Every structure is written in structure tokens, then in C-alpha cells.
XYZ file of C-alpha atoms in Angstrom:
361
model
C 7.675 6.984 -26.398
C 4.736 5.006 -25.140
C 6.423 1.593 -25.484
C 9.290 3.494 -23.029
C 7.190 5.286 -20.689
C 4.869 2.031 -19.879
C 8.128 -0.573 -20.096
C 9.375 1.641 -17.317
C 5.774 1.877 -15.194
C 5.741 -2.561 -15.271
C 9.497 -1.928 -14.333
C 8.265 0.399 -11.597
C 5.883 -2.051 -10.549
C 7.440 -4.645 -10.671
C 7.876 -6.447 -6.516
C 12.128 -6.235 -6.907
C 11.881 -2.162 -7.637
C 8.822 -2.118 -4.985
C 10.705 -3.673 -2.270
C 13.467 -1.599 -2.386
C 11.727 1.528 -2.298
C 9.994 -0.062 0.738
C 13.421 -0.422 2.134
C 14.432 2.502 1.264
C 11.431 4.628 2.818
C 11.334 2.337 6.058
C 14.943 4.240 6.684
C 15.743 0.345 6.140
C 20.060 1.604 5.186
C 20.094 3.683 8.672
C 18.780 0.840 10.009
C 21.266 -1.592 9.141
C 24.631 0.973 9.376
C 22.503 1.410 13.489
C 23.142 -2.430 13.541
C 25.974 -3.323 12.224
C 27.999 -0.745 14.839
C 26.535 -2.923 17.363
C 27.178 -6.062 15.864
C 30.669 -5.351 16.109
C 30.512 -5.166 20.100
C 28.190 -7.859 20.361
C 30.125 -10.616 18.151
C 32.791 -10.065 20.336
C 31.463 -10.695 23.256
C 29.198 -13.457 22.046
C 32.727 -15.439 20.529
C 34.366 -15.549 24.079
C 31.621 -16.001 26.115
C 30.774 -18.783 23.185
C 33.855 -20.540 23.700
C 33.357 -20.398 27.243
C 30.458 -22.542 27.864
C 31.922 -25.005 25.030
C 35.583 -24.703 24.969
C 35.629 -28.116 27.090
C 33.495 -30.171 24.363
C 36.012 -27.836 22.165
C 38.926 -28.828 23.307
C 38.473 -32.428 23.473
C 37.572 -33.054 19.439
C 40.123 -31.065 16.907
C 37.862 -32.235 14.304
C 34.541 -29.683 16.202
C 36.938 -27.917 17.188
C 37.977 -26.753 13.804
C 34.270 -27.054 11.696
C 33.470 -24.667 14.435
C 36.128 -22.577 13.137
C 35.041 -22.698 10.055
C 31.933 -22.425 10.065
C 32.541 -19.157 12.334
C 34.859 -17.891 9.526
C 32.742 -18.779 6.731
C 30.371 -16.562 8.291
C 32.144 -13.307 9.130
C 35.565 -13.768 7.303
C 38.852 -11.637 9.338
C 37.558 -12.625 12.281
C 39.332 -16.163 13.889
C 42.739 -16.067 12.407
C 43.835 -19.606 10.883
C 45.044 -21.629 8.026
C 47.735 -18.777 9.076
C 45.631 -15.527 7.989
C 44.166 -12.551 9.344
C 42.356 -12.494 12.124
C 41.106 -9.977 15.099
C 40.647 -13.493 18.023
C 43.390 -15.906 17.527
C 41.408 -19.497 18.735
C 44.105 -20.324 21.106
C 43.503 -17.698 24.037
C 40.484 -18.456 23.908
C 40.760 -22.403 24.484
C 43.128 -21.577 27.896
C 42.512 -22.775 30.853
C 42.122 -18.935 32.124
C 40.027 -17.458 29.626
C 37.194 -20.223 29.863
C 36.876 -18.986 33.912
C 37.548 -15.463 34.996
C 37.449 -13.606 31.528
C 34.295 -15.425 30.672
C 32.622 -14.258 33.680
C 32.949 -10.990 33.393
C 32.548 -11.206 29.558
C 29.346 -12.518 29.936
C 27.761 -9.466 31.553
C 28.474 -7.805 28.289
C 27.106 -10.688 26.126
C 24.116 -9.213 28.135
C 24.251 -5.425 27.044
C 25.668 -6.103 24.140
C 23.855 -9.021 22.478
C 20.531 -8.572 23.542
C 21.310 -4.933 22.697
C 21.895 -6.442 18.994
C 18.435 -8.890 19.272
C 16.222 -6.177 20.358
C 17.360 -3.153 17.984
C 17.039 -5.712 15.188
C 13.607 -7.316 16.655
C 12.781 -3.187 16.172
C 14.456 -2.456 13.043
C 12.335 -5.206 11.571
C 9.278 -4.722 12.956
C 9.999 -0.577 11.499
C 10.056 -2.369 8.086
C 6.825 -3.615 8.776
C 5.576 -0.756 9.890
C 5.162 -0.829 13.081
C 5.973 -0.255 16.464
C 7.640 -1.750 19.462
C 6.830 -5.341 21.024
C 3.893 -4.733 23.091
C 5.273 -8.068 25.658
C 6.672 -7.377 28.664
C 10.248 -5.799 29.484
C 10.859 -9.006 30.694
C 9.018 -11.395 28.912
C 11.078 -9.920 25.398
C 14.318 -10.170 27.801
C 13.943 -14.243 28.540
C 12.548 -15.033 24.985
C 16.109 -13.602 23.192
C 18.670 -15.376 25.970
C 16.650 -18.123 24.851
C 17.274 -17.695 20.921
C 20.388 -16.645 21.752
C 21.066 -20.157 22.798
C 19.170 -22.023 20.696
C 20.935 -20.003 17.543
C 24.742 -21.141 19.836
C 23.499 -24.982 19.136
C 22.622 -24.845 16.569
C 25.677 -23.614 15.533
C 27.600 -26.356 17.147
C 25.066 -29.141 15.761
C 26.116 -27.273 12.691
C 29.856 -28.316 12.855
C 29.392 -30.933 13.798
C 27.075 -32.373 10.440
C 29.517 -30.408 8.783
C 31.978 -32.544 10.487
C 29.781 -35.961 9.772
C 29.645 -34.927 6.044
C 33.780 -34.254 5.795
C 34.508 -37.878 6.946
C 30.884 -38.600 4.366
C 32.587 -37.624 1.809
C 36.300 -38.284 2.528
C 34.668 -42.143 2.304
C 33.427 -41.532 -0.580
C 36.231 -40.047 -2.577
C 37.789 -43.511 -1.628
C 35.425 -45.827 -2.407
C 35.407 -44.485 -5.775
C 39.126 -43.883 -6.232
C 39.609 -40.199 -5.925
C 42.633 -38.185 -4.172
C 40.855 -36.293 -1.269
C 43.035 -33.472 -2.059
C 41.533 -33.490 -5.740
C 39.427 -29.949 -6.946
C 37.750 -32.320 -7.027
C 36.820 -33.378 -3.609
C 37.691 -29.367 -2.404
C 34.574 -28.414 -5.071
C 32.458 -31.069 -4.010
C 33.351 -30.019 0.080
C 33.026 -26.660 -0.667
C 29.623 -27.477 -2.083
C 28.488 -29.058 0.632
C 29.820 -26.611 3.482
C 27.455 -23.668 1.167
C 24.476 -26.222 1.851
C 25.285 -26.404 5.962
C 25.037 -22.669 6.342
C 22.648 -22.482 3.901
C 20.023 -24.446 5.233
C 21.973 -23.082 9.058
C 21.000 -18.875 7.463
C 16.969 -20.127 6.235
C 16.009 -21.234 9.636
C 17.736 -18.198 11.574
C 16.689 -16.259 9.359
C 13.173 -17.527 9.559
C 13.695 -17.339 13.150
C 15.050 -13.659 13.530
C 10.818 -12.631 11.162
C 8.657 -14.747 13.643
C 10.128 -15.079 16.993
C 12.196 -12.494 17.738
C 10.268 -10.063 16.383
C 6.977 -11.513 16.812
C 5.681 -11.319 13.531
C 2.375 -13.535 12.420
C 3.409 -14.563 8.886
C 2.526 -17.419 6.881
C 4.445 -20.272 6.459
C 5.675 -19.771 2.994
C 5.479 -16.255 2.374
C 7.840 -16.616 5.247
C 9.860 -19.708 3.534
C 10.293 -17.512 0.653
C 11.598 -14.357 2.513
C 14.240 -16.688 4.647
C 15.233 -18.450 1.194
C 15.978 -15.647 -0.607
C 17.603 -13.807 2.514
C 19.735 -16.854 3.105
C 20.613 -15.913 -0.484
C 21.758 -13.504 -0.062
C 23.509 -14.404 2.805
C 25.569 -17.044 1.046
C 26.028 -14.395 -2.452
C 27.599 -12.874 -0.196
C 29.909 -15.504 2.007
C 31.385 -16.795 -1.304
C 31.891 -12.993 -2.967
C 33.520 -11.774 0.807
C 37.243 -11.450 0.363
C 37.290 -9.462 -3.115
C 33.972 -7.487 -1.281
C 35.775 -7.036 1.658
C 39.766 -6.504 0.081
C 39.120 -3.756 -2.103
C 37.208 -1.659 0.669
C 40.431 -2.504 2.575
C 43.030 -2.389 0.480
C 44.019 1.810 0.741
C 47.498 1.688 3.327
C 45.668 4.586 4.715
C 43.400 2.414 6.017
C 45.686 -0.853 6.989
C 45.936 -0.163 11.380
C 42.887 -0.863 11.627
C 42.063 -2.708 8.150
C 40.415 -5.570 10.086
C 37.757 -4.037 12.319
C 37.259 -1.442 8.859
C 36.072 -4.890 7.926
C 33.972 -5.782 9.471
C 32.266 -3.357 10.134
C 31.427 -3.147 6.360
C 30.658 -6.831 6.312
C 28.631 -6.408 9.008
C 26.770 -3.641 7.195
C 26.319 -5.661 4.051
C 24.466 -9.115 6.513
C 21.955 -6.471 8.190
C 21.072 -4.781 4.958
C 20.753 -8.568 3.008
C 18.197 -9.144 6.635
C 16.336 -5.643 6.583
C 16.138 -6.371 2.420
C 14.816 -9.773 2.665
C 12.100 -8.454 6.042
C 11.194 -5.553 3.458
C 10.841 -8.401 0.655
C 7.817 -10.258 2.763
C 6.395 -7.245 4.437
C 5.416 -5.851 0.505
C 4.368 -9.392 -0.260
C 1.780 -8.985 3.102
C 1.143 -5.715 2.289
C -0.084 -5.581 -1.699
C -2.779 -9.222 0.049
C -3.712 -6.840 3.236
C -2.095 -9.161 5.547
C -1.538 -8.226 9.201
C 2.158 -8.887 10.303
C 1.034 -7.949 14.036
C -2.686 -8.361 14.570
C -2.045 -7.405 18.020
C -1.128 -3.942 17.116
C -3.681 -3.818 14.897
C -6.279 -4.878 17.283
C -5.435 -2.258 20.039
C -5.200 0.638 17.299
C -9.131 -0.779 16.905
C -9.826 -0.118 20.149
C -8.287 3.508 20.413
C -9.841 3.839 17.563
C -13.705 3.362 19.439
C -12.489 5.206 22.300
C -11.822 8.178 19.929
C -15.134 7.975 18.634
C -17.055 7.105 21.743
C -15.808 10.658 23.397
C -16.313 12.068 20.271
C -19.993 11.243 20.509
C -20.783 12.054 24.133
C -18.961 15.504 23.423
C -21.752 15.781 20.062
C -24.363 14.163 22.706
C -23.263 17.297 25.691
C -22.769 19.800 23.620
C -27.061 19.043 21.829
C -28.509 18.892 24.834
C -26.408 21.931 25.500
C -27.525 23.947 21.910
C -31.583 22.142 22.850
C -31.673 24.451 26.698
C -30.148 27.492 24.575
C -32.897 27.205 22.056
C -35.460 26.675 25.474
C -34.970 29.797 26.908
C -34.987 31.912 24.367
C -38.590 30.542 23.309
C -39.761 30.105 26.892
C -37.386 32.275 28.942
C -39.346 35.449 29.141
C -42.458 33.365 30.607
C -40.451 32.376 33.183
C -38.542 35.476 34.100
C -41.904 36.984 34.341
C -43.555 34.967 36.436
C -40.899 34.780 38.907
C -40.401 30.971 38.247
C -36.623 31.710 36.402
C -35.342 28.139 36.878
C -31.574 28.889 37.719
C -30.011 26.203 37.584
C -31.243 25.957 33.671
C -30.404 29.911 32.621
C -27.528 28.920 33.678
C -26.335 26.194 31.960
C -27.934 27.488 28.606
C -25.699 30.377 29.731
C -22.918 27.799 28.914
C -24.234 26.299 26.559
C -24.944 29.869 24.597
C -21.516 30.052 24.772
C -19.533 26.897 23.988
C -22.365 27.685 20.504
C -20.914 30.818 19.903
C -17.314 29.728 20.101
C -17.721 26.601 17.669
C -19.772 29.058 15.577
């Protein structure tokens, strides 16, 4: 019996269990649900504006466009229609000239209110996991930082697409060199592994930027890298099992009319939960060794405590002075009253102090 209790205590004290407990205690499931709901609206504006900005480049390079769409489909299954499969967005419509002008400009406003709003909510969610209040930086500076990070993510996605094209061509040349068919099972498997490795690297960089740059946290590099790698591994597992995970959830005939939207909502919820669990892993590890994620918050807390202590000391000092005045009045007041030299001000202060002391008692 003791062995079972010891084993149970050991399991409960393990870091993975404590991470999940911290994630639940920090309202992680509720936060991820809110983030996934916002992501539904943010992703459409982001895709529309992204194609509006990069559409000319993508139109001129078919391989780069296909690689870009492949990365999007790997990140969000069911978003882009490709190879005859189902999808909410038709890439051909995005590449039309009309879509690249007025609709892109109009969608830019939606992007600023949705995508940037999602980034702000994600920042608050990560800081909540770390037990911290909202960011203390100026609101305008925060929005400028969000815009910069959004642009950096778009550039990283394009660079990843270009790297995927290059790796695909290099892989094809290598297969030709060793005499293997490009459509063989081995070639397809290697191509799949290369694509997943590229997405893993991109996810790691994005998560590291989200935890440190977006959330404004001070995280040691080693702990940041471990948390980002764990999060990227979780996202990679979701992408490998994405079709199986979403297929069962959207197979209900009652949900057929909006199965794709429901699938996206479930997908974003899973992604947001992986992100916040990775943040919880970093938070628990830093708490174990007493590291502070945001020194500015700790400094503000100490300054507040110091001001409160100084105020309390001033109140105690004033109370002590009034108590001393009461004591003097009780001891020597009769003498002053006898000779008619009572100090009215001192007497009033003594009476006030007496009432204060009585109230405290």
C-alpha cells in the first residue's frame, strides 16, 4: 500500500503532471478556447491581405505559390482548397486582380482589428499562464510591435516556402542522381520528412518569438529553446495526425453544412492549447528555480509594497505622537488648568488622540 502511495506521490510531483495542473489552474482551457474563436476571424483577413501583398510574387512563380499553399495547408488543414480537396478558400480567387486591390485594402482594416487583436489576446494569455498582469508598455508601442511581428511572420512564411521549393528541387536532383523515381514511396517519404522538418523549425522560431518578444518576458535562452521545441513537437504531431483528428469530429451528418468551419475551430483550439501548455512548461521550470519572468512587474510590486510600508510607518508615527500628547495631558493637564495656562491646541490634539486611541482599542 505504501508503495502505491509513494508511486502516486512521485507521479503527481513529476514535472509533466505539475505543468498540466498549472495549465488548468491558470484557466488554460478557457484561454485557448477564446484564442481559437478569435483565430477563426483573424486567419481569413491575414490570408486575404497576405495574398494581396505577396500575390504578384506568387503569381510569377508557380513553384513558390504551390509551396506557400502547401505550408498553409500543413499549418491549417482545410483552409485552402488544393488538389481537388475541400477547403474554405479558393486560391485562384485570391490571385485575381480584383482581390489584390480594393478587397485587399478593405480587408486590411479587418486584419488590424482581428489579427492584431489575436496577438494581443495571445500575449495576455501567455502572461496569465506565467501569473503576470498585462503588458506595462505603452499601447501604441505594443501595437507597433504586433505589426512588426506579424510582418516578420509573413516574411518567415515566404522564406520557408522558398526553402521548401529549393529543398524539393535538391531532393529531386538527388533522387535522379541515385537512380530513384521521384514518385516512388521512398522519394515521397523523404519529401514528407523534409517538409515536416521545415515546419518544425518554423514553429520553433515562431513560438520562441511569441514567448519572448510578443509577451515581453525575460526567459533564459536554454529554457526558451526547450519550451519552443516541445511546443513545435506538439504542433508537428497535430499536423501529422490532423486529418485523423478532424475527420472524426466533422463526420457527423448533422454538422455537414458547416463541417469545415467546425474543423477549423477544433484545429485552432488544439493549436492554442499546445502553445499555452508549452508556456506552462517554461513557467513551471522557472518557478522551480525562483526565476522571474518579468523583472518590471516584480520591481513595480516591490515599489508598491515599499510605499505601503512607508505609509503604514507614517500612520504609526502620527498615532504615537498623539498617544504621547494624551499621556502628557493626563499627567500635567490639571496643573495647566489650575494656573489657567492650558494650551488649547495641545488639549485639542490630546482629545483627538484620545479618541483615536479609544477607537483602536
